[in-house]
Coordinates of C-alpha atoms in Angstrom, one line a residue:
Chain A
X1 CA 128.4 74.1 134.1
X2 CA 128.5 75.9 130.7
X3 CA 131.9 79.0 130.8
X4 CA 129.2 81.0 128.9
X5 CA 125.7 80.9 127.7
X6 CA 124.5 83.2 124.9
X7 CA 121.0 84.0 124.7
X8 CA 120.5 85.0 120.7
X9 CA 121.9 84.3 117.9
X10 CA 122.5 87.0 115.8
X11 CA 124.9 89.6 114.9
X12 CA 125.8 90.0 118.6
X13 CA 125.6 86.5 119.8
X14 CA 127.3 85.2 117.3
X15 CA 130.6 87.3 117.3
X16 CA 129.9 86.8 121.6
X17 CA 130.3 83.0 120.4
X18 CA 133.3 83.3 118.5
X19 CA 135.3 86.0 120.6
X20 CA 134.8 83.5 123.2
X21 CA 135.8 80.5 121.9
X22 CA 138.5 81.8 119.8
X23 CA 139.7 83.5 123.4
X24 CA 139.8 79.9 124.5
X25 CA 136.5 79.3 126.7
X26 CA 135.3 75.4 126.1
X27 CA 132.1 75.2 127.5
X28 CA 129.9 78.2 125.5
X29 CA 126.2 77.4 123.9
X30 CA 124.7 79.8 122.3
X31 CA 120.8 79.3 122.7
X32 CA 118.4 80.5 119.2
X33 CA 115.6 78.7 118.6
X34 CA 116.3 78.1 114.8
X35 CA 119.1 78.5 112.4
X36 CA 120.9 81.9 113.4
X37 CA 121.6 84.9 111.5
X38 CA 119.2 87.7 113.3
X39 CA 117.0 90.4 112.0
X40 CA 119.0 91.1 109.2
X41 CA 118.7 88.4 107.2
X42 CA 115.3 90.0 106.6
X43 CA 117.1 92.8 104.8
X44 CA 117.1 93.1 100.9
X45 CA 121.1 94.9 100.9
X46 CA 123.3 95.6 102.9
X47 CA 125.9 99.2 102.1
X48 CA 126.7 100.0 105.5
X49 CA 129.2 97.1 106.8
X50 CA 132.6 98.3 106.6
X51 CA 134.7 95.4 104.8
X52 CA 131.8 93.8 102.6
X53 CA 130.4 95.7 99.7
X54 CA 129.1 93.3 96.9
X55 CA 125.9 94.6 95.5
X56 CA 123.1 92.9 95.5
X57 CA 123.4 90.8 98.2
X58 CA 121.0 90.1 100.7
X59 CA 121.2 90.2 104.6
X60 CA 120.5 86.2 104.5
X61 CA 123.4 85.9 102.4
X62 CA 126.1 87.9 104.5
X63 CA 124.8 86.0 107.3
X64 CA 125.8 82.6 106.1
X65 CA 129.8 83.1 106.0
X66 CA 129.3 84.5 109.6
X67 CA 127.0 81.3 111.1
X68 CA 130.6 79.5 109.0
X69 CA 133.3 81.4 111.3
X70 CA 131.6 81.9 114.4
X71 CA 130.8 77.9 114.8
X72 CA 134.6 77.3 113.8
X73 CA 136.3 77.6 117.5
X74 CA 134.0 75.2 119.2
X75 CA 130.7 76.9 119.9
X76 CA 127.7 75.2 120.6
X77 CA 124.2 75.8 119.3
X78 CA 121.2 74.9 121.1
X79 CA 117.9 75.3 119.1
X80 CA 115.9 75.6 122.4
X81 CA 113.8 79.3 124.0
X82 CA 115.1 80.5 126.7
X83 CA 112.3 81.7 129.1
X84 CA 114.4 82.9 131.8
X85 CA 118.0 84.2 133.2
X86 CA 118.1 84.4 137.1
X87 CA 121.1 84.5 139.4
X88 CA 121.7 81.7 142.3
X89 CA 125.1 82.7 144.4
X90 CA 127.7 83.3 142.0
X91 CA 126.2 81.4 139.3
X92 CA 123.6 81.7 136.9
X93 CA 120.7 79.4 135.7
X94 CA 118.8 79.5 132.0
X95 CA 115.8 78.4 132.1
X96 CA 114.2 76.5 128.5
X97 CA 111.0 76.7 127.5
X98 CA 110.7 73.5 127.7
X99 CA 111.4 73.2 131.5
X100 CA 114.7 72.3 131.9
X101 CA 117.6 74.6 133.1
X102 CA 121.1 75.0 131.9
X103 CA 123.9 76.6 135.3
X104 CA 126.2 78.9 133.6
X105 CA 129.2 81.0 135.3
X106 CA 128.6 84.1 132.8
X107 CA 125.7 85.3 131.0
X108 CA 125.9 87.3 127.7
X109 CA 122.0 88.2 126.1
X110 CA 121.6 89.5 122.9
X111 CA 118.2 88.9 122.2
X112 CA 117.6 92.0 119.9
X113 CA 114.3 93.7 119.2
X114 CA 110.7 92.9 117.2
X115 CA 108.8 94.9 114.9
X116 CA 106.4 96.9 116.5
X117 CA 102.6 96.7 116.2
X118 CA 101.1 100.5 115.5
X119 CA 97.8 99.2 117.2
X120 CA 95.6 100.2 113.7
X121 CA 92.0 98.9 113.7
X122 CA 92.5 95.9 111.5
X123 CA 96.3 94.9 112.4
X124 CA 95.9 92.3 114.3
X125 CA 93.0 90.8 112.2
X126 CA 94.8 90.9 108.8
X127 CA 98.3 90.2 110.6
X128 CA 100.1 87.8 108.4
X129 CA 97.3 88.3 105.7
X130 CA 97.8 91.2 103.8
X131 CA 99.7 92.9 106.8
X132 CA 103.6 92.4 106.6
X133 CA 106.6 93.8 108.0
X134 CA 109.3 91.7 105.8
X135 CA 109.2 93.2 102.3
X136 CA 111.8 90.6 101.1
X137 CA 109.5 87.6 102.7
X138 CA 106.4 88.4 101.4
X139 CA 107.1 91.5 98.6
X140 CA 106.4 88.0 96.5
X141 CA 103.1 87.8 97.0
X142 CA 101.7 91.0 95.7
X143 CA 104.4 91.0 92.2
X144 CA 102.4 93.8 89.4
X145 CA 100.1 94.9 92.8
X146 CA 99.6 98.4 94.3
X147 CA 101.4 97.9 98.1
X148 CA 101.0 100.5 100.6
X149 CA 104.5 100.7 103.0
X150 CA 103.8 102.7 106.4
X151 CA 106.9 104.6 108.0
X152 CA 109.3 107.3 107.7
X153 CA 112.6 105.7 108.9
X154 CA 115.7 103.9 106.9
X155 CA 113.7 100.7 107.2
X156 CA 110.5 101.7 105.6
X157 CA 112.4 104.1 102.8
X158 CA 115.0 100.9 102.0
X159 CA 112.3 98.4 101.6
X160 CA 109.6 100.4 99.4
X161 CA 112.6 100.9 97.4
X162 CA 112.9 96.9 97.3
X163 CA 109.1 96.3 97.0
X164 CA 109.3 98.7 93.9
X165 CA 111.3 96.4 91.9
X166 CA 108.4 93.6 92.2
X167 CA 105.4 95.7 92.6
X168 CA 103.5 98.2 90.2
X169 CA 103.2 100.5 92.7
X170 CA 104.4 101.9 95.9
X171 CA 102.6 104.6 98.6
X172 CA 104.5 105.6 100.7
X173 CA 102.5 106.9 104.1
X174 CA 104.3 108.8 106.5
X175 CA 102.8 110.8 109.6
X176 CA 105.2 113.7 109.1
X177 CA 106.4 115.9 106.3
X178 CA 110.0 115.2 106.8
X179 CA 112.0 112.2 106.7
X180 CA 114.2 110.4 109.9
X181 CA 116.1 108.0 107.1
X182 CA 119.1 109.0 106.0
X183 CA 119.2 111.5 103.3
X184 CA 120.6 108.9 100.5
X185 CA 117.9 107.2 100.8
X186 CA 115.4 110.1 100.8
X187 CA 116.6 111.1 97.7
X188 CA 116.8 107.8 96.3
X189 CA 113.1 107.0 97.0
X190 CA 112.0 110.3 95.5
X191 CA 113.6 109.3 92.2
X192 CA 112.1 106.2 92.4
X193 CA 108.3 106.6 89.6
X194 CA 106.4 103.6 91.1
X195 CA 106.6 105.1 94.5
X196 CA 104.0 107.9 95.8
X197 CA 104.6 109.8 99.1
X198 CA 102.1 110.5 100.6
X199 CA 102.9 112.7 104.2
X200 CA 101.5 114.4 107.1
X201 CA 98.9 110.8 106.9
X202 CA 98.1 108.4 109.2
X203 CA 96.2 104.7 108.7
X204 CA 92.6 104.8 110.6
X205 CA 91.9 101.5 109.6
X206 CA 93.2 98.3 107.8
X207 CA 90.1 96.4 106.0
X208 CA 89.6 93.8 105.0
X209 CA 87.5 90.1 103.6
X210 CA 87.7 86.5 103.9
X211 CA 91.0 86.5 101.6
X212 CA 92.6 89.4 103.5
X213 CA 93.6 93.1 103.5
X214 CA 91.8 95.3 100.7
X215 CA 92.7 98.5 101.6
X216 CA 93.6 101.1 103.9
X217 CA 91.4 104.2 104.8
X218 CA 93.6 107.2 105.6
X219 CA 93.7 110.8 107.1
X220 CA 95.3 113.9 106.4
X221 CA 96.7 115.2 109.4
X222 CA 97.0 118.5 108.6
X223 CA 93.8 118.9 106.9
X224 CA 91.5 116.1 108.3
X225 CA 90.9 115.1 104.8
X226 CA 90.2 111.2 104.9
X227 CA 90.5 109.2 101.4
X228 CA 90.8 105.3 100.6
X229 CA 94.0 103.1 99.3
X230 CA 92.7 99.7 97.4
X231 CA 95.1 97.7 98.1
X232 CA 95.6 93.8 98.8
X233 CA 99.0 94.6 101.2
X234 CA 100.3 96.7 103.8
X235 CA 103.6 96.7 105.0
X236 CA 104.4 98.1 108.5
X237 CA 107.6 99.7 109.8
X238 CA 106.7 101.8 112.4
X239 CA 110.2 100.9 114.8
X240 CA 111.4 98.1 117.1
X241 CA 110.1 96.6 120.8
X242 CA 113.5 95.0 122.7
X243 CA 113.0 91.5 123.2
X244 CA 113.4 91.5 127.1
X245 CA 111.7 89.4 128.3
X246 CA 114.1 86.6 129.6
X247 CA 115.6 89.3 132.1
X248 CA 112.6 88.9 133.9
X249 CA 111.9 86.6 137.1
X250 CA 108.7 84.9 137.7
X251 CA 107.3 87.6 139.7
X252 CA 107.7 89.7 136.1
X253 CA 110.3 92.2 137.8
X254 CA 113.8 92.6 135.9
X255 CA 116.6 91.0 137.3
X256 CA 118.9 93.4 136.3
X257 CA 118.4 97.8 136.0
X258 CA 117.0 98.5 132.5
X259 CA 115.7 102.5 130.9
X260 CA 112.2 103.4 131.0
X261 CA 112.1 102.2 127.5
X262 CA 112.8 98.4 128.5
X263 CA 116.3 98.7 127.1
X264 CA 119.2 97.3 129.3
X265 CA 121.2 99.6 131.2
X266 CA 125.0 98.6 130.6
X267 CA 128.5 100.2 130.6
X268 CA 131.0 100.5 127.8
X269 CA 132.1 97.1 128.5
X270 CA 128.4 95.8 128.1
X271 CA 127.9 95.2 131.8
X272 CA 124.9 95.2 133.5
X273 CA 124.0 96.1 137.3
X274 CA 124.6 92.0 137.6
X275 CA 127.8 91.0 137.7
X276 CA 128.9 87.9 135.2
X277 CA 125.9 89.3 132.9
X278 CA 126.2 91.2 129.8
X279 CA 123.9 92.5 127.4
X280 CA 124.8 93.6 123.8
X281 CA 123.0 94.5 120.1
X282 CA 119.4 96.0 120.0
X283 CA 118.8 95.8 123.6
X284 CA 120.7 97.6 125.6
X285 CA 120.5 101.4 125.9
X286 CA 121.7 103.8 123.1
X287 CA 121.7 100.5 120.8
X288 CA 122.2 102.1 117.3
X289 CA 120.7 98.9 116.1
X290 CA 123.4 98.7 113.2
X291 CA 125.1 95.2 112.5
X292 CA 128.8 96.7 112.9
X293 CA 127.9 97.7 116.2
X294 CA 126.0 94.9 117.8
X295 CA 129.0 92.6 116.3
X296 CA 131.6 95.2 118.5
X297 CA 129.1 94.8 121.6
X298 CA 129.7 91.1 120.9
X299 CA 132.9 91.3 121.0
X300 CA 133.4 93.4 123.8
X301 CA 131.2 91.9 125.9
X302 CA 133.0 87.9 125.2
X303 CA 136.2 89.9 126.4
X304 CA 134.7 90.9 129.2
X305 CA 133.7 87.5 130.0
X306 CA 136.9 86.0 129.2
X307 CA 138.7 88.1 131.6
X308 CA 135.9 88.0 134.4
X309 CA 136.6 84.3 134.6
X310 CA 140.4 84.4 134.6
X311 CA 139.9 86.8 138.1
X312 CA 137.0 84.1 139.6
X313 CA 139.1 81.4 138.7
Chain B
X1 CA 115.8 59.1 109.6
X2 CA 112.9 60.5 109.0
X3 CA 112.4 63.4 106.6
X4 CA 109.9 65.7 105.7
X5 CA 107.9 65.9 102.7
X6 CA 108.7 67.7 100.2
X7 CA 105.1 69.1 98.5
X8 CA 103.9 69.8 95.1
X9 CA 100.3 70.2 93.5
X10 CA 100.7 66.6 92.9
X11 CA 100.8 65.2 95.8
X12 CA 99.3 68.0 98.1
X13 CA 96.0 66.2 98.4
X14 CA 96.9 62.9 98.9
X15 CA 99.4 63.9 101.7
X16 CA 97.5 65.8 103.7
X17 CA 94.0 63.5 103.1
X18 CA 94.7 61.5 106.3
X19 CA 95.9 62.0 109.8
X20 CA 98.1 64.9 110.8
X21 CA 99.9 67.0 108.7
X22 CA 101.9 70.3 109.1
X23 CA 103.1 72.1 105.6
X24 CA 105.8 74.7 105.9
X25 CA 104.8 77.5 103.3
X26 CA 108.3 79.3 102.7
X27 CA 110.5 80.2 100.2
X28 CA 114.6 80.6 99.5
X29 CA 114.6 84.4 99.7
X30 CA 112.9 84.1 103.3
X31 CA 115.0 84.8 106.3
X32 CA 112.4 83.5 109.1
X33 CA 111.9 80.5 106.6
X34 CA 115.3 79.5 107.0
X35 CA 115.6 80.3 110.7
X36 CA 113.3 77.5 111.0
X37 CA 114.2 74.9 108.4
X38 CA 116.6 73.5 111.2
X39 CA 113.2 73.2 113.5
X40 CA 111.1 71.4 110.7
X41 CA 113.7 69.2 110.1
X42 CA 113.9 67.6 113.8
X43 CA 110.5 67.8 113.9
X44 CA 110.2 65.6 110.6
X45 CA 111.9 62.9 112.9
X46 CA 110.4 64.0 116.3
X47 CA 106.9 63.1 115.0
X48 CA 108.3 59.8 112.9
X49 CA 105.4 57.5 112.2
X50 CA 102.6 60.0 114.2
X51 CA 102.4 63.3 112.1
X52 CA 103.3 64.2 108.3
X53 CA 106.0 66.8 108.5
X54 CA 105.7 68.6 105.1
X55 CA 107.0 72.1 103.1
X56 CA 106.1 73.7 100.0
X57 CA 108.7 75.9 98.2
X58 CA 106.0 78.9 97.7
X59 CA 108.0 80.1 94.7
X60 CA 108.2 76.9 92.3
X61 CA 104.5 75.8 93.6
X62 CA 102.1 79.2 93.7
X63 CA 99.3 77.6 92.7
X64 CA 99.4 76.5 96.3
X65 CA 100.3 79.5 97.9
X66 CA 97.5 80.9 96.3
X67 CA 94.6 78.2 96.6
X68 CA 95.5 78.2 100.8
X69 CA 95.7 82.3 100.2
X70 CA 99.4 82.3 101.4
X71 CA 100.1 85.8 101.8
X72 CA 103.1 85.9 104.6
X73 CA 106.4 83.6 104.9
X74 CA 107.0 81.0 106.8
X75 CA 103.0 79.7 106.8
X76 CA 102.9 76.9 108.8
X77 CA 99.4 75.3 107.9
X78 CA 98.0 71.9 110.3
X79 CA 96.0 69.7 108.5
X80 CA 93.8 66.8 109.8
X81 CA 92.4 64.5 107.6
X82 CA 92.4 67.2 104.5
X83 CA 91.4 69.9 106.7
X84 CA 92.9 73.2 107.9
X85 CA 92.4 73.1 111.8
X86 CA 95.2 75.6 112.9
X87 CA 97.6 77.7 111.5
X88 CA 100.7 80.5 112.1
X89 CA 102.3 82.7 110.7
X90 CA 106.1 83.6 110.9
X91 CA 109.0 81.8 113.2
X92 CA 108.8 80.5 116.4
X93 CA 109.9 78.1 119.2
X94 CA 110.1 73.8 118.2
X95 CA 108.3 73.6 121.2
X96 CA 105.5 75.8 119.9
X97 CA 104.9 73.9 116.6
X98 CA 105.4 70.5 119.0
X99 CA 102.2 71.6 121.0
X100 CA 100.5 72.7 118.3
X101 CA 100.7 69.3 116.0
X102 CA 100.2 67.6 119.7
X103 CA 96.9 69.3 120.4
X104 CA 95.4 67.9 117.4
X105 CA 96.8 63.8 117.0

């Protein structure tokens, strides 16, 4: 029986791993289906971790020295999906996508969250074909083209900043007239020439041919106005969905209590209403979906762990 | 141990022409790509001798990305006998691309 199974492997899982094998557990896998690292390696910079501040490096890069440490104490990696956590007596049993199940005497998930669909006529069409939410994938493909970038938060500001470096041009859509991102890079982005805001609009519809997205068709909110955008890529960034899915039982109810926004209810010392489970980063309640904090959750939360086994033992 | 195949315009065609194939469209800059670089890698040996395990580096060969109208990364493209018969788009589960190359040997 495994001391500790982590469910995802990023920011959060992998600090769970290394807090909890450095802390001395033997037995700890950490279950991600590929080669971990997390949602950030998706991001073109990273200015807001405390302790690393080298320009121009990506998210994949800052990742790589982490995967380095937090494998160094003995944890264990297990490229398999986890479909499901459940709870048998005072254990707890992970069950793989592939059928078999894994017992565990603690549970830490950090399973994070997934770009969210805005439901636009055409999204699920052109998904993957013109529609994009990971600039520094697929910013590539459209070099010297008109992109069109949909959001107002930190995410959508940071990377039209990045897509402005390869493409010719930028618009910016936004629903609002104001701005959630931070104001740095609000002001940043409005210095930027290849970029064009364009507020208070929403997409109707994405369209489309054989080859993919051609265009957007948009509306003024304010004034009902309606105009068209030619061009060959849209790139959404409309928010995040938790990944919650493995808390659920066959039946579909949660095994443990979560917010009416499907985020995990937990203490300050990650624990759920389950005892010997823990849930950390992007997914629990009041996440502030930064990598400094869902690395502290890890942390915590393998701690916690560490300590709940000393008292069961 | 088996390996994948590493594609170019040259030998694209002749590759794919018979039986199964699967071609990993990514690229170095790609962070879903290189989630699942560890996943194409045991599949390269999973399907040993049954499927053609491939990838093509999107940035040194565009004239590929281009002629299969590659517009998101990773691009995961299954080929039977020269032909496109299923495709995705972005990371997922071994066990997804497994059933997917299965449905079609």
């Amino acid at each position: 029986m495994l001391d500790c199974a982590i469910i995802g492997g990023g920011p959060a899982g992998l600090t769970a791993g290394l807090y909890t094998t450095r802390g001395g557990l033997k037995n700890v896998v950490m279950f991600e289906m590929g080669m971990p690292g997390g949602q950030i390696t998706q991001s073109s910079e990273i200015e807001n971790y405390p302790g690393f501040y080298q320009h121009g490096k990506t998210g994949m890069d800052f990742m790589e020295t982490w995967q380095e440490q937090c494998f160094a104490f003995g944890l264990k990696h297990e490229m398999k999906k986890v479909e499901r956590v459940s709870k048998e007596k005072e254990h707890f049993v992970v069950t793989l996508e592939d059928g078999n199940s894994i017992e565990a005497k603690t549970v830490i998930v950090g399973t994070g969250s997934t770009p969210k669909r805005t439901g636009i006529k055409g999204e699920d069409e052109f998904w993957g074909r013109g529609v994009s939410t990971c600039a520094t994938c697929d910013g590539f493909f459209y070099k010297d083209k008109e992109v069109a970038v949909l959001g107002g938060g930190d995410t959508a500001l940071e990377e039209a900043h990045y897509l402005s470096n390869i493409c010719s041009k930028v618009y910016l859509i936004h629903r609002r007239d104001s701005f959630r991102a931070s104001p740095t890079t609000v002001d940043r982005i409005k210095n930027i020439d290849n970029i064009e805001i364009i507020t208070n609009t929403i997409i109707e519809e994405i369209e489309g041919d054989m080859m993919g997205v051609t265009g957007v068709r948009l509306k003024n909110i304010k004034t009902d106005e309606k105009s068209n955008l030619k061009v060959p890529g849209l790139f959404i960034f409309v928010g995040h969905n938790v990944n919650n899915s493995v808390l659920k039982d066959e039946g579909g109810n949660f095994i443990c209590d979560m917010s009416d926004w499907g985020q995990v209810v937990v203490d300050l010392s990650m624990r759920t209403s389950i005892k010997g489970l823990y849930a950390t980063g992007d997914m629990r309640i009041e996440a502030p979906k930064q990598v400094v904090s869902a690395a502290g959750d890890g942390a915590v939360a393998a701690l916690q762990v560490i300590s709940y086994l000393q008292e069961e033992s | 141990m088996a390996k994948y195949v590493e594609l170019t315009k040259n030998n694209f065609d002749a590759t794919v022409a018979n039986g199964v194939t699967m071609v990993d469209f990514w690229a170095p800059w790609c962070g879903p790509c290189r989630m699942i670089a560890p996943v194409v890698e045991e599949l390269a040996e999973d399907f040993d001798g049954r499927a053609t395990i491939a990838k093509v580096n999107t940035d040194e060969e565009q004239e590929l990305a281009v002629k299969y109208g590659i517009r998101s990364i990773p691009a995961i493209l299954f080929f039977k006998d020269g032909q496109v018969v299923d495709q995705m788009v972005g990371a997922a589960s071994k066990d997804a691309f497994a059933s997917k190359i299965n449905a079609i040997l």
